[in-house]
Coordinates of C-alpha atoms in Angstrom, one line a residue:
M44 CA 20.3 -8.0 14.5
E45 CA 21.8 -11.3 13.4
A46 CA 24.0 -11.5 10.3
F47 CA 22.1 -12.6 7.2
T48 CA 22.3 -13.3 3.4
F49 CA 19.9 -11.3 1.3
V50 CA 19.2 -13.3 -1.9
L51 CA 17.5 -11.0 -4.5
F52 CA 15.8 -12.6 -7.5
G53 CA 15.3 -9.9 -10.2
A54 CA 18.3 -7.9 -9.2
T55 CA 18.5 -6.1 -12.5
G56 CA 14.9 -5.0 -12.4
D57 CA 13.2 -1.6 -12.0
L58 CA 11.9 -2.3 -8.5
A59 CA 15.4 -3.3 -7.2
K60 CA 16.9 -0.1 -8.7
R61 CA 14.2 2.3 -7.5
K62 CA 13.3 0.9 -4.1
I63 CA 15.3 -2.1 -2.8
Y64 CA 18.9 -0.9 -3.2
P65 CA 18.1 2.6 -1.9
A66 CA 16.2 1.1 1.1
L67 CA 19.1 -1.2 2.0
Y68 CA 21.6 1.7 1.7
N69 CA 19.5 4.0 3.9
L70 CA 19.3 1.2 6.5
F71 CA 23.0 0.8 6.3
I72 CA 23.7 4.5 6.7
D73 CA 21.3 4.6 9.7
H74 CA 23.2 1.6 11.3
K75 CA 20.2 -0.6 11.2
L76 CA 22.0 -3.5 9.5
P77 CA 24.5 -5.8 11.2
Q78 CA 28.2 -5.4 10.5
S79 CA 28.2 -8.7 8.7
F80 CA 25.7 -9.2 5.9
S81 CA 25.8 -10.3 2.2
V82 CA 23.6 -9.4 -0.7
I83 CA 23.6 -11.7 -3.7
G84 CA 21.8 -10.4 -6.8
L85 CA 20.4 -12.9 -9.3
G86 CA 19.5 -12.4 -12.9
R87 CA 19.7 -14.0 -16.4
R88 CA 22.0 -11.3 -17.7
E89 CA 25.7 -11.8 -17.6
L90 CA 27.3 -9.2 -15.3
T91 CA 30.6 -9.0 -13.4
N92 CA 30.5 -8.1 -9.7
E93 CA 32.1 -4.7 -10.6
A94 CA 29.4 -3.9 -13.2
F95 CA 26.7 -5.0 -10.8
Q96 CA 28.0 -2.8 -8.0
A97 CA 28.4 0.2 -10.4
N98 CA 24.7 -0.2 -11.4
I99 CA 23.7 -0.2 -7.7
E100 CA 25.8 2.9 -7.0
H101 CA 24.1 4.7 -9.9
S102 CA 20.6 3.8 -8.4
L103 CA 21.7 5.2 -5.1
H104 CA 22.6 8.6 -6.6
E105 CA 19.3 8.7 -8.5
F106 CA 16.8 7.3 -6.0
S107 CA 18.1 7.3 -2.4
R108 CA 16.5 9.8 0.0
R109 CA 20.0 10.3 1.4
E110 CA 22.8 11.9 -0.6
A111 CA 25.2 9.2 -1.7
N112 CA 28.2 11.5 -1.5
D113 CA 30.5 9.7 0.9
P114 CA 32.8 7.4 -1.1
N115 CA 33.9 5.4 1.9
S116 CA 30.3 4.7 3.0
I117 CA 29.3 3.7 -0.5
Q118 CA 32.3 1.4 -1.0
N119 CA 31.7 -0.2 2.4
F120 CA 28.1 -0.8 1.4
L121 CA 28.8 -2.1 -2.1
R122 CA 31.4 -4.5 -0.7
A123 CA 28.5 -6.7 0.5
F124 CA 27.1 -7.2 -3.0
S125 CA 27.9 -9.9 -5.5
Y126 CA 26.2 -11.1 -8.6
C127 CA 25.2 -14.6 -9.8
V128 CA 23.7 -15.6 -13.1
L129 CA 20.5 -17.7 -12.5
D130 CA 17.7 -18.9 -14.7
V131 CA 14.7 -19.6 -12.5
G132 CA 13.9 -22.7 -14.4
H133 CA 17.4 -24.3 -14.3
K134 CA 17.7 -26.4 -11.2
E135 CA 21.5 -26.6 -11.5
D136 CA 21.7 -22.8 -11.0
Y137 CA 20.3 -23.2 -7.5
Y138 CA 23.0 -25.6 -6.5
K139 CA 25.6 -23.1 -7.8
L140 CA 23.8 -20.4 -5.8
L141 CA 23.9 -22.6 -2.7
K142 CA 27.7 -23.0 -2.9
L143 CA 28.1 -19.2 -3.4
I144 CA 26.0 -18.5 -0.3
E145 CA 27.8 -21.0 1.8
T146 CA 31.2 -19.5 0.8
K147 CA 30.0 -16.0 1.7
E148 CA 28.7 -17.3 5.1
E149 CA 32.0 -18.9 5.8
E150 CA 33.9 -15.8 4.8
L151 CA 31.8 -13.7 7.2
Q152 CA 31.6 -16.4 9.8
S153 CA 27.9 -15.8 9.9
E154 CA 24.9 -18.0 10.7
P155 CA 23.0 -19.4 7.7
N156 CA 20.2 -16.8 8.0
R157 CA 18.7 -16.3 4.5
M158 CA 16.1 -14.0 3.1
F159 CA 14.8 -14.7 -0.3
Y160 CA 13.3 -11.6 -2.0
L161 CA 11.4 -12.4 -5.1
S162 CA 11.3 -9.2 -7.1
V163 CA 10.0 -11.0 -10.1
G164 CA 6.7 -11.7 -11.8
P165 CA 4.2 -13.9 -9.8
E166 CA 4.3 -16.5 -12.5
F167 CA 7.8 -17.5 -11.2
F168 CA 7.0 -17.7 -7.4
E169 CA 6.1 -21.4 -7.4
T170 CA 9.1 -22.4 -9.6
I171 CA 11.6 -20.5 -7.4
T172 CA 10.3 -21.7 -4.1
A173 CA 10.2 -25.3 -5.3
N174 CA 13.8 -25.1 -6.4
I175 CA 14.8 -23.4 -3.1
H176 CA 13.4 -26.5 -1.4
E177 CA 14.9 -29.1 -3.7
S178 CA 18.4 -27.5 -3.8
G179 CA 18.6 -27.3 0.0
L180 CA 18.9 -23.5 0.0
G181 CA 16.2 -23.3 2.7
S182 CA 17.2 -26.3 4.8
A183 CA 20.2 -24.7 6.7
N184 CA 20.1 -24.4 10.5
G185 CA 19.5 -20.6 10.5
W186 CA 16.2 -18.9 9.8
K187 CA 14.8 -18.6 6.3
R188 CA 12.2 -16.0 5.1
L189 CA 10.5 -15.4 1.8
V190 CA 9.5 -11.9 0.6
I191 CA 7.1 -11.6 -2.3
E192 CA 5.5 -8.7 -4.0
K193 CA 1.8 -8.5 -5.1
P194 CA -0.2 -9.7 -6.9
F195 CA -0.9 -12.6 -4.6
G196 CA -3.0 -14.4 -7.2
H197 CA -5.3 -13.2 -10.0
D198 CA -8.6 -14.2 -8.3
L199 CA -9.7 -16.2 -5.3
Q200 CA -8.8 -19.7 -6.6
S201 CA -5.4 -18.7 -8.0
A202 CA -4.6 -17.1 -4.7
R203 CA -5.5 -20.3 -2.8
D204 CA -3.4 -22.3 -5.3
L205 CA -0.4 -20.1 -4.9
N206 CA -0.6 -20.2 -1.1
T207 CA -0.8 -24.0 -1.1
N208 CA 2.3 -24.2 -3.2
L209 CA 4.3 -21.7 -1.1
K210 CA 3.4 -23.4 2.1
Q211 CA 5.0 -26.6 0.9
V212 CA 8.3 -24.8 1.4
F213 CA 7.7 -21.9 3.8
T214 CA 5.5 -21.6 6.8
E215 CA 3.1 -18.7 7.2
D216 CA 5.5 -17.1 9.7
E217 CA 8.2 -17.3 7.1
I218 CA 6.2 -15.6 4.3
F219 CA 6.3 -11.8 4.1
R220 CA 3.8 -10.5 1.5
I221 CA 4.8 -6.9 0.8
D222 CA 2.0 -4.3 0.4
H223 CA 4.0 -1.1 0.3
Y224 CA 1.0 0.9 1.5
L225 CA 1.4 -0.9 4.8
G226 CA 4.9 0.6 4.9
K227 CA 3.8 4.2 4.5
P228 CA 4.5 6.1 7.7
M229 CA 1.0 7.5 8.1
V230 CA -0.6 4.1 7.6
Q231 CA 1.7 2.7 10.3
K232 CA 0.9 5.6 12.6
L233 CA -2.8 4.6 12.6
V234 CA -1.8 2.0 15.1
D235 CA 0.1 4.3 17.4
L236 CA -2.4 7.2 17.1
Q237 CA -5.2 5.0 18.4
L238 CA -3.2 3.4 21.1
N239 CA -1.7 6.6 22.5
N240 CA -4.5 9.1 21.9
P241 CA -7.7 8.0 23.8
V242 CA -9.7 10.9 22.4
L243 CA -9.1 9.7 18.9
K244 CA -9.9 6.1 19.7
A245 CA -13.1 7.2 21.4
V246 CA -14.6 8.9 18.3
L247 CA -13.7 6.2 15.8
D248 CA -17.0 4.4 15.8
N249 CA -20.5 4.5 14.5
R250 CA -21.8 6.8 17.3
H251 CA -19.9 9.8 15.9
I252 CA -19.0 9.1 12.2
A253 CA -21.3 9.7 9.3
N254 CA -19.1 8.1 6.6
V255 CA -15.5 7.3 5.7
Q256 CA -13.8 8.0 2.4
I257 CA -10.6 6.4 1.3
T258 CA -9.1 7.7 -1.9
A259 CA -5.9 6.9 -3.9
N260 CA -5.6 9.1 -7.0
E261 CA -2.9 8.7 -9.6
I262 CA -2.1 11.2 -12.4
V263 CA 0.0 8.6 -14.3
G264 CA -1.4 6.3 -17.0
V265 CA -0.3 2.7 -17.6
E266 CA 3.2 3.8 -18.8
E267 CA 5.4 0.7 -19.4
R268 CA 3.0 -1.6 -17.5
A269 CA 0.5 -2.0 -20.3
G270 CA 1.0 -5.8 -20.7
Y271 CA 0.5 -6.3 -17.0
Y272 CA -2.2 -3.7 -16.3
D273 CA -4.5 -4.6 -19.1
H274 CA -5.0 -8.0 -17.5
V275 CA -5.6 -6.7 -13.9
G276 CA -7.2 -3.3 -13.9
A277 CA -7.7 -1.0 -11.0
V278 CA -9.7 -3.6 -9.0
R279 CA -6.8 -6.1 -8.9
D280 CA -3.9 -3.6 -9.1
M281 CA -5.1 -1.3 -6.2
F282 CA -8.4 -2.1 -4.7
Q283 CA -8.0 -5.8 -3.6
N284 CA -4.7 -5.1 -1.9
H285 CA -3.8 -1.5 -1.1
M286 CA -7.2 0.0 -0.5
L287 CA -8.6 -2.9 1.5
Q288 CA -5.4 -3.0 3.6
V289 CA -5.8 0.7 4.5
L290 CA -9.5 0.0 5.3
M291 CA -8.4 -2.7 7.7
M292 CA -5.7 -0.6 9.4
L293 CA -8.2 2.2 10.0
T294 CA -11.0 0.1 11.3
I295 CA -9.4 -2.5 13.5
N296 CA -10.1 -1.9 17.2
F297 CA -6.7 -2.1 18.7
P298 CA -6.2 -3.8 22.1
N299 CA -3.7 -2.1 24.4
N300 CA -1.0 -4.7 23.5
S301 CA -0.9 -4.6 19.7
T302 CA 1.3 -7.5 19.1
T303 CA 1.7 -8.9 15.6
E304 CA -0.8 -11.7 16.3
N305 CA -3.3 -9.3 17.7
V306 CA -3.1 -7.0 14.6
R307 CA -3.4 -10.0 12.3
F308 CA -6.4 -11.3 14.3
K309 CA -8.2 -7.9 14.3
K310 CA -7.6 -7.4 10.6
K311 CA -9.1 -10.8 9.9
L312 CA -12.2 -9.9 12.0
V313 CA -12.7 -6.7 9.9
M314 CA -12.6 -8.7 6.7
E315 CA -15.0 -11.3 8.1
S316 CA -17.4 -8.5 9.1
L317 CA -17.3 -6.8 5.6
E318 CA -20.7 -7.4 4.1
L319 CA -20.3 -9.5 0.9
L320 CA -21.8 -8.3 -2.3
H321 CA -23.7 -10.6 -4.5
K322 CA -22.8 -10.5 -8.2
E323 CA -26.2 -9.0 -9.0
D324 CA -25.7 -6.2 -6.5
V325 CA -22.3 -5.0 -7.8
R326 CA -23.9 -2.6 -10.2
T327 CA -25.5 -0.5 -7.5
N328 CA -22.4 -0.5 -5.2
V329 CA -19.5 -0.3 -7.6
V330 CA -18.6 2.2 -10.3
R331 CA -16.3 1.0 -13.1
G332 CA -14.4 3.5 -15.1
Q333 CA -11.8 4.0 -17.9
Y334 CA -10.0 7.2 -18.8
E335 CA -10.4 9.0 -22.1
A336 CA -8.2 11.7 -23.6
G337 CA -7.8 14.8 -21.5
M338 CA -5.4 17.2 -19.9
I339 CA -2.9 16.4 -17.1
Q340 CA -1.1 19.3 -15.6
G341 CA -1.8 21.4 -18.7
K342 CA -0.6 18.8 -21.2
P343 CA -2.8 16.7 -23.4
V344 CA -2.8 12.9 -22.9
V345 CA -4.4 10.1 -24.8
G346 CA -7.1 7.8 -23.6
Y347 CA -6.5 4.4 -22.3
T348 CA -7.4 2.5 -25.5
S349 CA -5.0 4.8 -27.4
E350 CA -2.0 3.9 -25.1
P351 CA 0.8 1.7 -26.7
N352 CA 0.1 -2.0 -26.5
I353 CA -3.5 -1.5 -25.4
A354 CA -6.3 -2.8 -27.7
A355 CA -8.7 -0.3 -29.0
T356 CA -11.6 -2.5 -27.8
S357 CA -10.2 -3.0 -24.3
Q358 CA -12.9 -3.0 -21.5
N359 CA -10.3 -2.9 -18.8
D360 CA -11.0 -0.7 -15.7
T361 CA -8.7 2.1 -14.8
F362 CA -11.0 3.4 -12.0
I363 CA -13.1 1.9 -9.3
A364 CA -15.3 3.4 -6.7
A365 CA -17.2 1.2 -4.2
K366 CA -19.5 1.4 -1.2
L367 CA -18.7 -1.0 1.6
Q368 CA -20.3 -1.8 4.9
I369 CA -18.7 -3.4 8.0
D370 CA -21.2 -5.3 10.1
D371 CA -19.7 -5.2 13.6
Y372 CA -20.3 -3.4 16.9
F373 CA -18.1 -0.4 16.1
W374 CA -18.9 0.3 12.4
R375 CA -22.4 -1.0 11.8
G376 CA -24.3 1.6 9.7
V377 CA -21.3 3.6 8.6
P378 CA -20.8 3.6 4.8
F379 CA -17.3 3.4 3.6
Y380 CA -16.5 4.8 0.1
I381 CA -13.3 3.7 -1.6
R382 CA -12.1 4.9 -4.9
T383 CA -8.9 4.7 -6.9
G384 CA -8.0 5.6 -10.5
K385 CA -5.4 6.5 -13.0
R386 CA -5.1 9.8 -14.9
M387 CA -7.0 11.6 -12.1
K388 CA -6.9 15.4 -11.4
D389 CA -4.2 15.1 -8.8
K390 CA -1.9 12.7 -7.0
S391 CA -3.2 12.1 -3.5
T392 CA -3.9 9.3 -1.1
R393 CA -6.0 10.2 1.9
I394 CA -8.6 9.0 4.4
V395 CA -11.5 11.4 5.2
I396 CA -13.7 10.8 8.2
E397 CA -16.9 12.9 8.2
F398 CA -18.5 13.3 11.6
K399 CA -22.2 13.3 12.3
E400 CA -23.8 16.7 12.8
S401 CA -25.0 17.0 16.4
L402 CA -27.0 20.1 15.7
K403 CA -29.1 18.3 13.2
Q404 CA -31.1 16.6 16.0
S405 CA -32.1 20.0 17.5
G406 CA -33.3 21.3 14.2
T407 CA -30.9 24.3 14.4
K408 CA -28.4 23.1 11.9
D409 CA -27.6 25.5 9.1
D410 CA -27.8 23.6 5.8
S411 CA -24.7 25.5 4.5
T412 CA -22.6 24.2 7.4
T413 CA -19.6 22.1 6.3
P414 CA -19.3 18.9 8.4
N415 CA -16.5 18.4 10.9
L416 CA -13.8 16.3 9.2
L417 CA -10.8 14.4 10.2
V418 CA -8.3 13.8 7.4
F419 CA -5.3 11.6 7.3
E420 CA -3.0 12.6 4.4
I421 CA -1.0 9.6 3.5
S422 CA 0.9 10.7 0.3
P423 CA 2.5 12.6 -1.3
N424 CA 2.3 14.7 1.8
E425 CA 1.8 13.3 5.3
G426 CA -0.2 15.0 8.0
I427 CA -3.5 15.2 9.8
V428 CA -6.1 17.9 9.2
L429 CA -8.9 18.5 11.6
Q430 CA -11.7 20.7 10.2
L431 CA -14.1 22.1 12.8
N432 CA -17.0 24.4 12.6
T433 CA -16.8 27.7 14.5
R434 CA -19.0 30.8 14.5
D435 CA -18.0 33.7 12.3
P436 CA -18.5 36.9 14.2
L437 CA -18.4 38.9 11.0
Q438 CA -21.3 37.0 9.5
R439 CA -23.9 37.3 12.2
G440 CA -22.7 34.2 14.0
Q441 CA -23.0 31.8 11.0
F442 CA -20.8 28.8 11.0
K443 CA -17.6 28.5 8.9
P444 CA -15.0 25.7 8.8
M445 CA -11.6 26.2 10.5
Q446 CA -8.8 23.9 9.6
I447 CA -6.1 22.8 12.1
D448 CA -3.3 21.3 10.1
F449 CA -0.7 19.1 11.7
Q450 CA 2.1 18.4 9.2
E451 CA 5.0 16.0 9.9
D452 CA 8.5 16.9 9.0
L453 CA 9.3 14.4 6.2
D454 CA 13.0 15.2 5.9
N455 CA 14.9 11.9 6.3
V456 CA 11.8 10.0 7.3
P457 CA 12.3 6.3 6.3
E458 CA 10.4 5.3 3.2
A459 CA 8.0 2.4 2.9
Y460 CA 10.5 -0.2 1.7
E461 CA 12.9 0.7 4.4
N462 CA 10.3 0.0 7.0
L463 CA 9.2 -3.2 5.5
I464 CA 12.6 -4.7 4.7
L465 CA 13.8 -3.9 8.2
D466 CA 10.7 -5.5 9.7
A467 CA 11.2 -8.6 7.6
L468 CA 14.8 -8.9 8.7
H469 CA 13.6 -8.8 12.3
G470 CA 10.9 -11.4 11.5
D471 CA 8.1 -8.9 12.3
S472 CA 5.1 -9.4 10.0
T473 CA 2.8 -6.8 11.6
F474 CA 2.8 -4.6 8.6
F475 CA 2.6 -7.3 6.0
A476 CA -0.4 -9.0 4.3
H477 CA -1.2 -12.3 6.1
W478 CA -2.8 -15.1 4.2
D479 CA -6.2 -14.9 6.1
E480 CA -6.8 -11.3 5.1
V481 CA -5.5 -11.9 1.5
E482 CA -8.0 -14.8 1.1
L483 CA -10.8 -12.8 2.6
S484 CA -10.0 -9.8 0.4
W485 CA -10.1 -11.9 -2.8
Q486 CA -13.4 -13.4 -1.5
W487 CA -14.9 -10.0 -1.2
V488 CA -13.6 -8.9 -4.7
Q489 CA -14.6 -12.1 -6.5
P490 CA -18.2 -11.1 -7.2
I491 CA -16.9 -7.8 -8.7
L492 CA -14.6 -9.7 -11.0
E493 CA -17.4 -12.0 -12.1
A494 CA -19.8 -9.1 -12.7
Y495 CA -17.1 -7.4 -14.8
E496 CA -16.5 -10.5 -16.9
E497 CA -20.3 -10.8 -17.5
N498 CA -20.5 -7.1 -18.3
L499 CA -23.1 -6.5 -15.6
V500 CA -21.4 -3.2 -14.6
P501 CA -21.3 -0.5 -17.2
L502 CA -17.8 0.9 -18.1
R503 CA -18.1 4.6 -17.4
L504 CA -15.7 6.9 -19.3
Y505 CA -14.0 9.9 -17.7
A506 CA -11.7 12.5 -19.1
A507 CA -8.1 12.3 -18.0
G508 CA -7.4 15.1 -15.5
T509 CA -10.8 14.9 -13.8
N510 CA -12.0 13.2 -10.6
G511 CA -13.4 10.2 -12.3
P512 CA -16.8 9.3 -13.7
A513 CA -19.8 11.4 -12.6
E514 CA -21.4 8.1 -11.4
S515 CA -18.9 8.0 -8.6
D516 CA -20.3 11.2 -7.3
L517 CA -23.8 9.8 -7.5
L518 CA -22.7 6.8 -5.4
L519 CA -22.3 9.2 -2.4
E520 CA -25.1 11.7 -3.3
Q521 CA -27.7 9.0 -3.1
D522 CA -26.8 8.7 0.6
G523 CA -26.6 12.5 1.1
F524 CA -22.8 12.8 1.0
Q525 CA -20.1 14.0 -1.3
W526 CA -16.4 13.4 -2.0
W527 CA -14.3 15.8 0.0
F528 CA -11.2 17.7 -1.1
D529 CA -11.4 16.9 -4.7
E530 CA -10.2 20.5 -5.3
K531 CA -7.1 20.4 -3.0
Y532 CA -9.0 21.8 0.0
E533 CA -11.0 24.4 -2.0
L534 CA -14.5 24.0 -0.6
E535 CA -17.3 25.3 -2.7
N536 CA -18.7 28.7 -1.4
Q537 CA -16.5 28.5 1.7
E538 CA -13.6 30.6 2.9
N539 CA -11.2 28.4 4.7
E540 CA -9.4 29.6 7.7
S541 CA -6.3 27.6 8.4
I542 CA -4.2 27.4 11.6
Q543 CA -0.7 26.2 10.5
Q544 CA 1.8 24.6 12.7
D545 CA 5.0 24.0 10.7
Q546 CA 6.3 21.4 13.1
F547 CA 4.0 19.4 15.3
V548 CA 5.2 16.3 17.1
L549 CA 2.5 13.7 17.0
N550 CA 2.1 11.4 20.0
T551 CA 3.0 8.3 18.2
N552 CA 5.8 6.9 20.3
N553 CA 7.9 6.4 17.2

């Protein structure tokens, strides 16, 4: 890898402390960074380099997946860091920054390769990129790249406006839109699993699949994000980005050569094939929810409208469940159910694929038979569960489910931000959100936003510590289905038999 300068806007923020610094440190320890690199942290607060480095070291001890107990390694890492006071609206600060970067590049005898990471609110994106251009920060002979965090707009039009402004300074190939779900190891493995396992690839289509469920449950409430969250809700905070990205990664039909451009093209095809909802149809395909007071892990919690800095009359959504249809050769006729919410019963992100019942056609299917399922556990645990029906010799040959559980050893597995930052440094945008799919995602969500604004979709209340509004169950029941694994693999009226393999090496070519 070529030497580079990592310019971090928002260097004193929570994201930098919890994710970015630990990710850079782990990459450094794993020898995935070049010997020569420089990190310049930017913020409005006055800090000395020594104080800045001490803050970084504290974040490593608290948040790094690797123990930061080697003083020599830590000091060698921190030596690359320096701090510069910058007000994003002061143009003269950018010229001061340019001089500092050029001095660092001269000291390291490195090429002017510069990554600008905007760990700041989206309202500052356009101001920062315009000043990068005007000051000459991005006009050196080396490469330049821009990394931005979601949200990429507030609705379809604001997303288009933001993209237009960013592209006055950076090309699409230079813009890396981070969606940290795309950095999760199991989401990234969806590519390799399909490419390297023909059996899996062969069954992922409408001939074999009855329905697909994608769930992201959170047990936390709004916490310190009330000012932000009350203006976005679950549909903007999770659904438009994370959930639709997971949908794309699951359903794209990978060619044998899955290059960045191929993946980008296939994801776009999925979004173009996603059947659009009309505003009037949102009510029958979308469940909108908000949590009330309840119990989380045995402790009482308040309802959303009783949270600090949330208005008692707020109609903001903290839960969304939706039914989607992909109108293409592979997925036509298969319903996709997506849900995500705060203050749910457990913390879990998973994909559940329910297979069609072959015995139903012969009329011999036992109504009590549990369907065959393929489950991708994404977080907090990672693994694949295959649930198959087998005859129980003790119960007169009746069927019962048997679970084959493939668990990945997560010790020292790179975290999402490590994967994504490393890819950005290499210029690989495979697991980033490209503009085409961002625009198409907002286009699909726009009727939901409009229906919410016009109050065409009732706000369903659900107690904290449950699986969401009862109406989200009805969304599946009307099609003859149910949400699976809401009880942590406790299937009603079933005795599960599990074959455990503590360590199973998946054929992922990682």
